[in-house]
XYZ file of C-alpha atoms in Angstrom:
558
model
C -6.941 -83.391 43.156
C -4.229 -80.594 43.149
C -2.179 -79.927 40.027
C 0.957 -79.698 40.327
C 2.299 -75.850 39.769
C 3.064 -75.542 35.946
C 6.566 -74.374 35.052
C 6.828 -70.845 33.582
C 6.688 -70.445 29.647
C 9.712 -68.541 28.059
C 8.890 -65.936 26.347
C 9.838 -66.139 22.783
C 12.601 -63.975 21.171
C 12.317 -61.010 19.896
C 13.318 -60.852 16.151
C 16.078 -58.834 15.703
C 15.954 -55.041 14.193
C 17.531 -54.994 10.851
C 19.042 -51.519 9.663
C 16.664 -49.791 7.027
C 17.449 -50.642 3.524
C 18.846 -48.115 1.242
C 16.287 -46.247 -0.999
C 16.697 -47.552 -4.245
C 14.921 -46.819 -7.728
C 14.956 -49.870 -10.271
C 11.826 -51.201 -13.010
C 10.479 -47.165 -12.511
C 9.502 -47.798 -8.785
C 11.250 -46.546 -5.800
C 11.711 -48.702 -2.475
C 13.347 -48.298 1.002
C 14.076 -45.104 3.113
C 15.752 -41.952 2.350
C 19.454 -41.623 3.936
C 20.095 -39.205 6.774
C 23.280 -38.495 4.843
C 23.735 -34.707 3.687
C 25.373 -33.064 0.687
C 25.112 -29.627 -0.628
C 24.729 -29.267 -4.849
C 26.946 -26.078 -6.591
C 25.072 -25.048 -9.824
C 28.401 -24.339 -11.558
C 27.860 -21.530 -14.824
C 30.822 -23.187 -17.071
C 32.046 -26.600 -17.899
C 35.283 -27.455 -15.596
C 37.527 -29.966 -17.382
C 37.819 -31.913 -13.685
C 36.057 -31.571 -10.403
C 39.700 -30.881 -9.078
C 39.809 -27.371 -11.325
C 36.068 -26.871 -10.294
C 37.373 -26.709 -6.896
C 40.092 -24.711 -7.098
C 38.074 -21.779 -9.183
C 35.812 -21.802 -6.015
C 38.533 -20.991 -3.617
C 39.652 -24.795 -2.746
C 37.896 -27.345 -0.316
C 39.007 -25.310 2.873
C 37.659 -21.656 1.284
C 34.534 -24.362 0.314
C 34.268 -25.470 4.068
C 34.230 -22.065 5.328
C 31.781 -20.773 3.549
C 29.606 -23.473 4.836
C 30.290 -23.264 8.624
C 29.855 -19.602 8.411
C 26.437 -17.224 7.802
C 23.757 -19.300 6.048
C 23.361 -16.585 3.576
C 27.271 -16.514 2.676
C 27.914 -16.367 -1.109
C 30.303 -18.652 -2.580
C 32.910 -16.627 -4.775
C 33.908 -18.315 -8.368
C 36.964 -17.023 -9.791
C 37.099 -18.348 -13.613
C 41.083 -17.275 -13.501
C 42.110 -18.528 -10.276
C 45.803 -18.257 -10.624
C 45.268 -13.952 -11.796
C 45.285 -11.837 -8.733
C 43.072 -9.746 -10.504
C 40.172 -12.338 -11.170
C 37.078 -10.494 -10.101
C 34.691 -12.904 -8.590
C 31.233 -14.339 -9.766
C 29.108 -15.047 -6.608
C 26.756 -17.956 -5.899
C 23.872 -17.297 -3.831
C 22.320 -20.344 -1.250
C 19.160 -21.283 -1.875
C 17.204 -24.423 -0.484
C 17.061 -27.256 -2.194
C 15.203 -30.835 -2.563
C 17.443 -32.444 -4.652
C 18.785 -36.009 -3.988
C 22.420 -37.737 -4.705
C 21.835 -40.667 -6.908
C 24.446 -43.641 -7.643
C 23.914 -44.982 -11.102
C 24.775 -48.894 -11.537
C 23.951 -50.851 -14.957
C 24.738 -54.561 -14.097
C 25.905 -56.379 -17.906
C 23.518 -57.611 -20.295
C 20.388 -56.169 -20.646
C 19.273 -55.251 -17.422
C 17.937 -52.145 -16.909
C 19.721 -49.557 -14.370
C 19.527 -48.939 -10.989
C 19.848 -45.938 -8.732
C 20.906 -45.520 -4.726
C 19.800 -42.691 -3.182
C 22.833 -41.480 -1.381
C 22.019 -37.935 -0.051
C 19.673 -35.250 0.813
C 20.597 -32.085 -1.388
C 19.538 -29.054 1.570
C 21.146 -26.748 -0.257
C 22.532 -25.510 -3.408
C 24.353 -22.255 -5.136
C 23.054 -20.846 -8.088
C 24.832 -18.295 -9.840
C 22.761 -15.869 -11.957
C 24.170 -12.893 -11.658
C 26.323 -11.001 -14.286
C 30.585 -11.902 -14.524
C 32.202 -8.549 -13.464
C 34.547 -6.555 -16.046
C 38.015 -8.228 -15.921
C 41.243 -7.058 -16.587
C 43.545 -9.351 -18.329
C 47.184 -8.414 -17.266
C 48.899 -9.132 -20.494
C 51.301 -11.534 -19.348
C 51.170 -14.521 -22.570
C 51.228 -11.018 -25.002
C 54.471 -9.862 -23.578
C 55.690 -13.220 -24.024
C 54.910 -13.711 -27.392
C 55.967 -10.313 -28.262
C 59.798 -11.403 -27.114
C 59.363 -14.780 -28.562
C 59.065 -13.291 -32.039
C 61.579 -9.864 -31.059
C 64.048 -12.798 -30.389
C 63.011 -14.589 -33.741
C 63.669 -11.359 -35.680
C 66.953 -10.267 -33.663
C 68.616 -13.513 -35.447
C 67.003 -13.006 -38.658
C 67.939 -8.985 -38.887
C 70.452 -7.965 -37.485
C 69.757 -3.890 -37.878
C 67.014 -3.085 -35.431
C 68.383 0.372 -33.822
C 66.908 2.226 -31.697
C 63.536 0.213 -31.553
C 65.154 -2.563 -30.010
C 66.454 -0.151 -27.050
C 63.012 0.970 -26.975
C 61.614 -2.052 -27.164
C 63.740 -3.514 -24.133
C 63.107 -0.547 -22.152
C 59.200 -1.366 -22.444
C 59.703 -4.949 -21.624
C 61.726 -5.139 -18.642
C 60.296 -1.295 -16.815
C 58.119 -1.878 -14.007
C 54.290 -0.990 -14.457
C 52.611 -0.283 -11.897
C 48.912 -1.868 -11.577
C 45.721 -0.056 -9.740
C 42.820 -2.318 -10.473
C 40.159 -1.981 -8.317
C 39.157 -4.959 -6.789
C 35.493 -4.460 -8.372
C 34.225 -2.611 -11.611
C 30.862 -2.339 -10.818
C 28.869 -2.524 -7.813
C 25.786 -4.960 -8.869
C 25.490 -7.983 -10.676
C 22.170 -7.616 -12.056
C 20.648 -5.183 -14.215
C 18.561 -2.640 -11.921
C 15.834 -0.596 -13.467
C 16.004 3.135 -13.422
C 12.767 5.541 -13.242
C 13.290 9.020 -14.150
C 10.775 11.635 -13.020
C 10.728 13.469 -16.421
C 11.086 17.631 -15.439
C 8.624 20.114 -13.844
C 8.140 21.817 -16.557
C 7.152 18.651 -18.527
C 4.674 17.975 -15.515
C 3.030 21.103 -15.346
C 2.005 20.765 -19.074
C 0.507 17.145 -18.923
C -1.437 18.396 -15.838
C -2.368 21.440 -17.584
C -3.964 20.051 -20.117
C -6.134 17.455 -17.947
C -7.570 20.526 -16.252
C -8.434 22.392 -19.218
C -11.709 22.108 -20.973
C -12.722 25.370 -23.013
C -10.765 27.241 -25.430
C -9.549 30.320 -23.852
C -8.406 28.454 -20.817
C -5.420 26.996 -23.146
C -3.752 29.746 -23.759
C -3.820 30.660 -19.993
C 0.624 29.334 -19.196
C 1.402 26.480 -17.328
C 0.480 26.592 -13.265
C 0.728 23.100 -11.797
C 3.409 21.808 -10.144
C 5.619 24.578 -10.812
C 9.337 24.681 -10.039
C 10.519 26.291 -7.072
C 13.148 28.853 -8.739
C 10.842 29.543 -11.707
C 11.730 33.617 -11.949
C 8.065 35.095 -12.405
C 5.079 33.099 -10.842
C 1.633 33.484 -13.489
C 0.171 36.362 -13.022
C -3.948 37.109 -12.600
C -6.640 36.156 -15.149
C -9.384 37.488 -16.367
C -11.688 34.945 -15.708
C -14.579 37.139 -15.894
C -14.560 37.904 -19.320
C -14.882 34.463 -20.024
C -17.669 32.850 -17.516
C -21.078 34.287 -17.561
C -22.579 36.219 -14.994
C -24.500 35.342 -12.315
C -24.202 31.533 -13.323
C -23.496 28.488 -10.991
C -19.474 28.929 -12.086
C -19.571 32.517 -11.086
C -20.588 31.678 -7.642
C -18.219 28.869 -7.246
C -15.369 31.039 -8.614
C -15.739 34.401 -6.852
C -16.173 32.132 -3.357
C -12.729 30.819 -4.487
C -10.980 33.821 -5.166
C -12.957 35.482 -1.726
C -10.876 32.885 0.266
C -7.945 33.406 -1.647
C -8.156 37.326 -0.930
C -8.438 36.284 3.258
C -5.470 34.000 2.729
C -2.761 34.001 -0.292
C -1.863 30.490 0.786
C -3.968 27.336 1.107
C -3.047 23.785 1.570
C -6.188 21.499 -1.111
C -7.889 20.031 1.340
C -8.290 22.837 3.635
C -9.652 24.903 1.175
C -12.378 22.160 -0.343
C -13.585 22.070 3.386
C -13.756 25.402 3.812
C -15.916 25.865 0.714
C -18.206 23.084 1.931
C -18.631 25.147 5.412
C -19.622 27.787 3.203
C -22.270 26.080 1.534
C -20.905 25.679 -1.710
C -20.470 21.732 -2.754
C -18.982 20.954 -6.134
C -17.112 17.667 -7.234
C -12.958 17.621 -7.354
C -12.882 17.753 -11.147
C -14.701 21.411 -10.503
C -12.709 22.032 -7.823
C -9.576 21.355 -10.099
C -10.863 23.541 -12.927
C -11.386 26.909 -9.519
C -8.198 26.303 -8.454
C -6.730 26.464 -11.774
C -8.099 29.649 -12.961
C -7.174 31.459 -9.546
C -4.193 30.120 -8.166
C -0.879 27.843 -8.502
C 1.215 25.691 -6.725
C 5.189 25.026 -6.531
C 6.199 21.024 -6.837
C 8.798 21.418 -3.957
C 9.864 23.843 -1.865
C 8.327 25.581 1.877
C 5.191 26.008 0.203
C 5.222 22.775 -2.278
C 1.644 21.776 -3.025
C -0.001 24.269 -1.287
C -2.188 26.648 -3.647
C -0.815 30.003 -3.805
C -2.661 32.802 -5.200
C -2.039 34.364 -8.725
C 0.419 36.827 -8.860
C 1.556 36.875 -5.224
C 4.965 35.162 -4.630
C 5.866 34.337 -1.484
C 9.414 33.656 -2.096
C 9.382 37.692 -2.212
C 7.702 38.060 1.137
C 9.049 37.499 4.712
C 5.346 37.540 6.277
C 4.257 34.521 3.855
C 6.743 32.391 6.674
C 3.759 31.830 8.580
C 2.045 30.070 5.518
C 4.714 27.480 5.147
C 3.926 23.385 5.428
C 5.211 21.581 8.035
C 5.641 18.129 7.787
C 5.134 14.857 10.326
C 6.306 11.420 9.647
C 5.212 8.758 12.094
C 7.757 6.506 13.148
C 7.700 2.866 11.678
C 7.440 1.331 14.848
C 4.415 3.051 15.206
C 2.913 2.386 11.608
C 0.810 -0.556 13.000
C -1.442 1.615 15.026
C -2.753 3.912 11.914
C -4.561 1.067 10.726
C -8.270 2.692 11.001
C -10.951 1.097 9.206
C -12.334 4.402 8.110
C -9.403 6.997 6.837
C -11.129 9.121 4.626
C -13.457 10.465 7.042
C -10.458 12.002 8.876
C -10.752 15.978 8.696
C -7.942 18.559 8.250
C -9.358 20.888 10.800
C -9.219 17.610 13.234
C -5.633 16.974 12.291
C -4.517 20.786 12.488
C -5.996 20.419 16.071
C -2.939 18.135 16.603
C -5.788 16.238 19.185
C -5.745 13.231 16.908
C -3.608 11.018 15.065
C -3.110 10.948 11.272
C -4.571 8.584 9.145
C -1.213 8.109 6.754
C 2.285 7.673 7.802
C 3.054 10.847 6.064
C 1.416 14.231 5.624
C 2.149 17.658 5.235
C 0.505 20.962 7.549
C 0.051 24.533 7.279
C 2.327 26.369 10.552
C -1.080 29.088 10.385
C -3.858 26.371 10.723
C -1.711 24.386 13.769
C -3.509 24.806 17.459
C -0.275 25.475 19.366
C 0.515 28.262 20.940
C 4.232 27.821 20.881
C 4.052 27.219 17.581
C 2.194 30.496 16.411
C 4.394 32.316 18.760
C 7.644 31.433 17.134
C 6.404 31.870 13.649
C 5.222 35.253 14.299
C 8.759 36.300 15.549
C 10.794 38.529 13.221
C 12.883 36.784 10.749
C 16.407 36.931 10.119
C 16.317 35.407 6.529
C 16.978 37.710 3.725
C 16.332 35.497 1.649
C 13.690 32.345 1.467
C 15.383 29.355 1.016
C 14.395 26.356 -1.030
C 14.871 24.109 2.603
C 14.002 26.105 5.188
C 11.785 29.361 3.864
C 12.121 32.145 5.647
C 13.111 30.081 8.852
C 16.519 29.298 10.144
C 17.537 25.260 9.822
C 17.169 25.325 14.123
C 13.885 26.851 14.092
C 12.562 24.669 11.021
C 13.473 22.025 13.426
C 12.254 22.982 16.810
C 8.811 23.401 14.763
C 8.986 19.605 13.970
C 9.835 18.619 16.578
C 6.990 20.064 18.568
C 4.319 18.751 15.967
C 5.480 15.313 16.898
C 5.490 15.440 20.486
C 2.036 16.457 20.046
C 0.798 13.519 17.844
C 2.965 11.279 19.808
C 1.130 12.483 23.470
C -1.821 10.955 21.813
C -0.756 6.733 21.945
C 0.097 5.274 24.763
C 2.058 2.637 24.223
C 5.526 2.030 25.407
C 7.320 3.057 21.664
C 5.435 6.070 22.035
C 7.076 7.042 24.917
C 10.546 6.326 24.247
C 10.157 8.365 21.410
C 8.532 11.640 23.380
C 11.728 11.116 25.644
C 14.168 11.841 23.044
C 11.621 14.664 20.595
C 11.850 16.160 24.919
C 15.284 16.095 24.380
C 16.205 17.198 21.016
C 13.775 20.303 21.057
C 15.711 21.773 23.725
C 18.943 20.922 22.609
C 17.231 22.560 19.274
C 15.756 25.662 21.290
C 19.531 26.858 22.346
C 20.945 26.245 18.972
C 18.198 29.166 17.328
C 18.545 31.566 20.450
C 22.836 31.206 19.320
C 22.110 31.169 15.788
C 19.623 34.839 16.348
C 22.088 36.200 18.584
C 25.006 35.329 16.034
C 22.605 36.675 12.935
C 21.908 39.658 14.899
C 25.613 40.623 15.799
C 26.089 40.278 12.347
C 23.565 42.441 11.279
C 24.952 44.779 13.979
C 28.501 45.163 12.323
C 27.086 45.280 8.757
C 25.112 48.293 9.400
C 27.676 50.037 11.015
C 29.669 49.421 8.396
C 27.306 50.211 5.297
C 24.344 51.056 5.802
C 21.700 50.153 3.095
C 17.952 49.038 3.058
C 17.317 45.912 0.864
C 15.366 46.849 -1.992
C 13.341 44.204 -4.533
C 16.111 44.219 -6.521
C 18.232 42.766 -4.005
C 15.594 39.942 -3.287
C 15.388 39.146 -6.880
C 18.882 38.860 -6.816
C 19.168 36.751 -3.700
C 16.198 34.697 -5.307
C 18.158 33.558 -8.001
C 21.224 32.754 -5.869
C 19.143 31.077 -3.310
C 19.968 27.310 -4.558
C 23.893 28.075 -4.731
C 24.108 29.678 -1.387
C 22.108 27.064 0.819
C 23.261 24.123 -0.671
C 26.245 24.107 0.966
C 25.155 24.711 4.753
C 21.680 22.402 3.790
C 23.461 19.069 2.765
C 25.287 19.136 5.738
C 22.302 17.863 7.427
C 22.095 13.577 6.861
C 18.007 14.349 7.584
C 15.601 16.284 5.390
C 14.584 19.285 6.210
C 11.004 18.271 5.213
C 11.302 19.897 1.625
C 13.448 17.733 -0.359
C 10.557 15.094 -1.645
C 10.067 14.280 -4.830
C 8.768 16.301 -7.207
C 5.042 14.970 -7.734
C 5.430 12.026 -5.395
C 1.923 11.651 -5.126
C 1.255 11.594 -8.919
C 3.589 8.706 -10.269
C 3.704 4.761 -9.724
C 5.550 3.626 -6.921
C 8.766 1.718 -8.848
C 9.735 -0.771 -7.246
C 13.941 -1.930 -7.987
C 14.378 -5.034 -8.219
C 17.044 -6.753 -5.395
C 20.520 -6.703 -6.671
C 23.419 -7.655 -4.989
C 25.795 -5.121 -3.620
C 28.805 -6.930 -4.573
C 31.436 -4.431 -2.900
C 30.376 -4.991 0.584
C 33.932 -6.770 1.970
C 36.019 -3.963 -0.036
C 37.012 -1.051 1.693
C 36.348 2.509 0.083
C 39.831 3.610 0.412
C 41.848 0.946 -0.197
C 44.055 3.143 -2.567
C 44.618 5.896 -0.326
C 48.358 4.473 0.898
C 48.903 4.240 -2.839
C 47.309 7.980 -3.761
C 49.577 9.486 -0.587
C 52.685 8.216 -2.211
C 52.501 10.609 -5.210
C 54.860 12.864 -5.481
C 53.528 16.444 -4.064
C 54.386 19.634 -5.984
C 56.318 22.928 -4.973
C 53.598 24.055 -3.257
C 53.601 20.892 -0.520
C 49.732 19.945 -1.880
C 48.912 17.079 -3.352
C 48.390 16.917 -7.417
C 44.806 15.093 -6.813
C 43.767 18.627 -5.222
C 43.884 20.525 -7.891
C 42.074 18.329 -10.149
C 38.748 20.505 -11.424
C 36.389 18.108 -10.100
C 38.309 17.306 -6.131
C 35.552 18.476 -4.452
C 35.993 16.750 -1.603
C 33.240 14.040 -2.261
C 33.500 10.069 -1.406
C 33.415 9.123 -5.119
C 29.406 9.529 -5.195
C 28.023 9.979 -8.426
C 26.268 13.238 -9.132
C 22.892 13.069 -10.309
C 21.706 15.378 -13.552
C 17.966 16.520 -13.310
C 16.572 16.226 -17.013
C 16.521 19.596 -18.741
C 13.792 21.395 -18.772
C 11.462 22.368 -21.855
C 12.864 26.066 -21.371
C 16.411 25.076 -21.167
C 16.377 22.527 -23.839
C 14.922 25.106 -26.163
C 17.870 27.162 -25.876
């Protein structure tokens, strides 16, 4: 029997999709879903008497609004005097945030309260920093002051001459230069000062010595470059017995130092090991000390020098001068060897491998080039050796670094690497013409000068150029924005690396000479030149501050 064909089910609804509930916190528990609504949360330092002034010390809702749709990092700028022109800001750094916007309710009677969640906080301004000094113009004073002149006029009648005065102070125009920030930061930054050389050179002196006669032996460690006399020899003999262990190890010292007056540290502590004599770096320290010294900065900076030579005195001693190489910090990532102490100086002086530090100094004599030893063999021009440069001209001191680095950087081959040999290419013969002009120029000069007077330079003449040396470079040498490989820090190596904490440079949107249309505007004097010229200290410098070394034991003794 068939059945007959059943009609089709409907399917049954669907219930409908109610919007989520708001999150809500009553009885200490939480319930619903967190808005998609957004807010941002300003950690204001004061106590406004209304949101409206609140707003209007933070530039009003459209300087608000910008500040938002603009960089993510913008600073929000509080101004405590709003209506003052010269209000200098407080600024509010962005930060993210997890905050939420609650809505309080209490219902009446004695129920407890209840919270909405209304917004996500994303973000929110905090401002720690420091207020900037503020100048006050005094308008209120000059008020008051009239107030009570007035007062007094109809009181006494006999003022004189003090109220002319006094009205000619009133209504005179002043005219106001504030600059639109007193000081640069708005946190405190720490400040490490590298006491002096001299100080130095004591405190290392007396971790070196260990017996009694070696005390009164004057300071030799980092040494400053225009000290006048450098120490002089010892007599170390009188003082170590003969034929001992420290005899040997000293007379192979001094034998090296009599083949060469100038060694970089590590290339002598190798060379003594090739020799077959082995001692530890706290003996080493006590050999050098007795037969040599070393200048903190300068062409020859930390490279032992031997007692009572002074190579600031002679020309030849240009072919003992450091040389230094800084890989590039795009290139930092491939120094990363597992082993970098096993790297040896005569390897790196090769120039057939790549340095294990980002930074290192070399000795021009120990380099395998063959340009290189030409050039530094070439007669010099210098009549004096300069604290930069040495005995080489700024060009040459160049072309020499210049050719160190397109040696190391010949050795990677990645793509950085060759960018960068493009341009050293480059520069090093731009850098080749400028020392064949400066020789020629030097030697024209030299030319007309003997022509002129004749004269031979004696020692007195380099003792006097010695001690003009800093005065008379400094002028051509800070021309240059790059150093010229001597200008480090004075005993880098031996002091903590301080690290400044991040301030905010607060004068970033002001321009440096915002006052110039004002400063043109005073009057000039007979002479057509402006008053500001004159002054002792118009230098011509862009309002840097000038740094003071700390005086030296010497100096401060008088």
């Amino acid at each position: 029997m068939a059945t007959p064909p059943s009609s089709p089910t409907p399917a049954p609804p669907e219930p409908a999709t109610e919007p989520p509930s708001p999150s809500t916190l009553a009885d200490g528990a939480a319930s619903g879903t967190l808005p998609a609504a957004e807010a941002f949360a300003v950690h204001y330092p004061g106590y406004p008497s209304s949101p409206a002034r609140a707003a209007r010390t933070l530039g009003g809702l459209p300087a608000i609004a910008k500040v938002r749709s603009s960089d993510p990092s913008a600073r929000l700028e509080l101004r405590f005097r709003p209506e003052d022109p010269y209000c200098h800001p407080a600024f509010g750094e962005s930060r993210a945030s997890t905050g939420l916007v609650l809505r309080l309710s209490r219902r009446k009677g004695a129920a407890p309260p209840r919270a909405e969640v209304v917004a996500r906080v994303r973000t929110a301004y905090h401002f720690e920093g420091m207020a900037d000094f503020q100048h006050v113009v005094p308008v209120h004073a000059a008020q008051v002051r009239k107030r009570k002149w007035s007062n007094s006029q109809n009181d006494n009648g006999h003022l004189g001459s003090d109220t002319t005065r006094h009205q000619e102070t009133d209504d005179g125009d002043v005219m106001m230069l504030v600059p639109p920030l007193f000081s640069v930061k708005d946190r405190p930054t720490k400040i490490a000062l590298l006491p002096s050389s001299n100080a130095v050179s004591k405190s290392m002196h007396r971790g070196v010595v260990q017996e009694r006669w070696e005390m009164k032996v004057g300071p030799t460690l980092a040494l400053p470059f225009n000290i006048q006399v450098v120490p002089g020899k010892i007599n170390w003999e009188d003082h170590v017995r003969k034929n001992s262990v420290d005899w040997d190890w000293q007379m192979a010292v001094c034998k090296l130092f009599d083949e060469r007056p100038v060694w970089p540290r590590q290339s002598l502590y190798e060379r003594l090991q090739d020799d077959g004599v082995h001692v530890s770096q706290n003996q080493f320290k006590r050999l050098l000390f007795r037969a040599g010294y070393y200048f903190s900065t300068g062409p020859f900076g930390k490279f032992w020098i031997r007692r009572g030579y002074d190579p600031r005195k002679d020309p030849d001693s240009r072919i003992y001068q450091r040389i230094d190489f800084r890989v590039p910090p795009e290139l930092r990532n491939l120094l990363r060897t597992k082993d970098s102490g096993s790297q040896k100086w005569a390897e790196m002086c090769k120039l057939e491998v790549m340095p294990s530090q980002s930074f290192i100094f070399l000795q021009l004599f120990e380099l395998k080039d063959d340009f290189i030893q030409e050039e530094i063999r070439k007669p010099s021009y210098q009549s004096i050796c300069s604290h930069f440069t040495g005995w080489f001209s700024k060009p040459m001191m160049k072309t020499l670094r210049l050719q160190v680095s397109i040696r190391f950087l010949t050795l990677l081959p990645s793509e950085e690497a060759k960018s960068l040999l493009r341009n050293a290419h480059e520069l090093i013969e731009r850098s080749k013409k400028q020392e064949a002009l400066w020789r020629s120029e030097r030697s024209k000069e030299d030319k007309h000068v003997d022509e002129e007077a004749p004269a031979t330079h004696t020692g007195t003449e380099d003792q006097v150029g010695l001690n003009k040396s800093d005065s008379e470079d400094v002028d051509d040498e800070e021309e240059e924005e790059e150093s010229d490989g001597y200008e480090s820090p004075p005993m880098a190596e031996g002091f903590c690396d301080f690290t400044l904490d991040d301030s905010y440079a607060l004068g970033e949107g002001f321009s440096n000479g915002y006052l110039e249309k004002v400063l043109r505007s005073f009057p000039l004097q007979e002479d057509g030149q402006n008053r500001s010229a004159d002054a002792p200290n118009a230098d011509g410098s862009d309002g840097e501050f000038e740094i003071f070394e700390q005086p030296s034991d010497d100096e401060s003794d008088g």
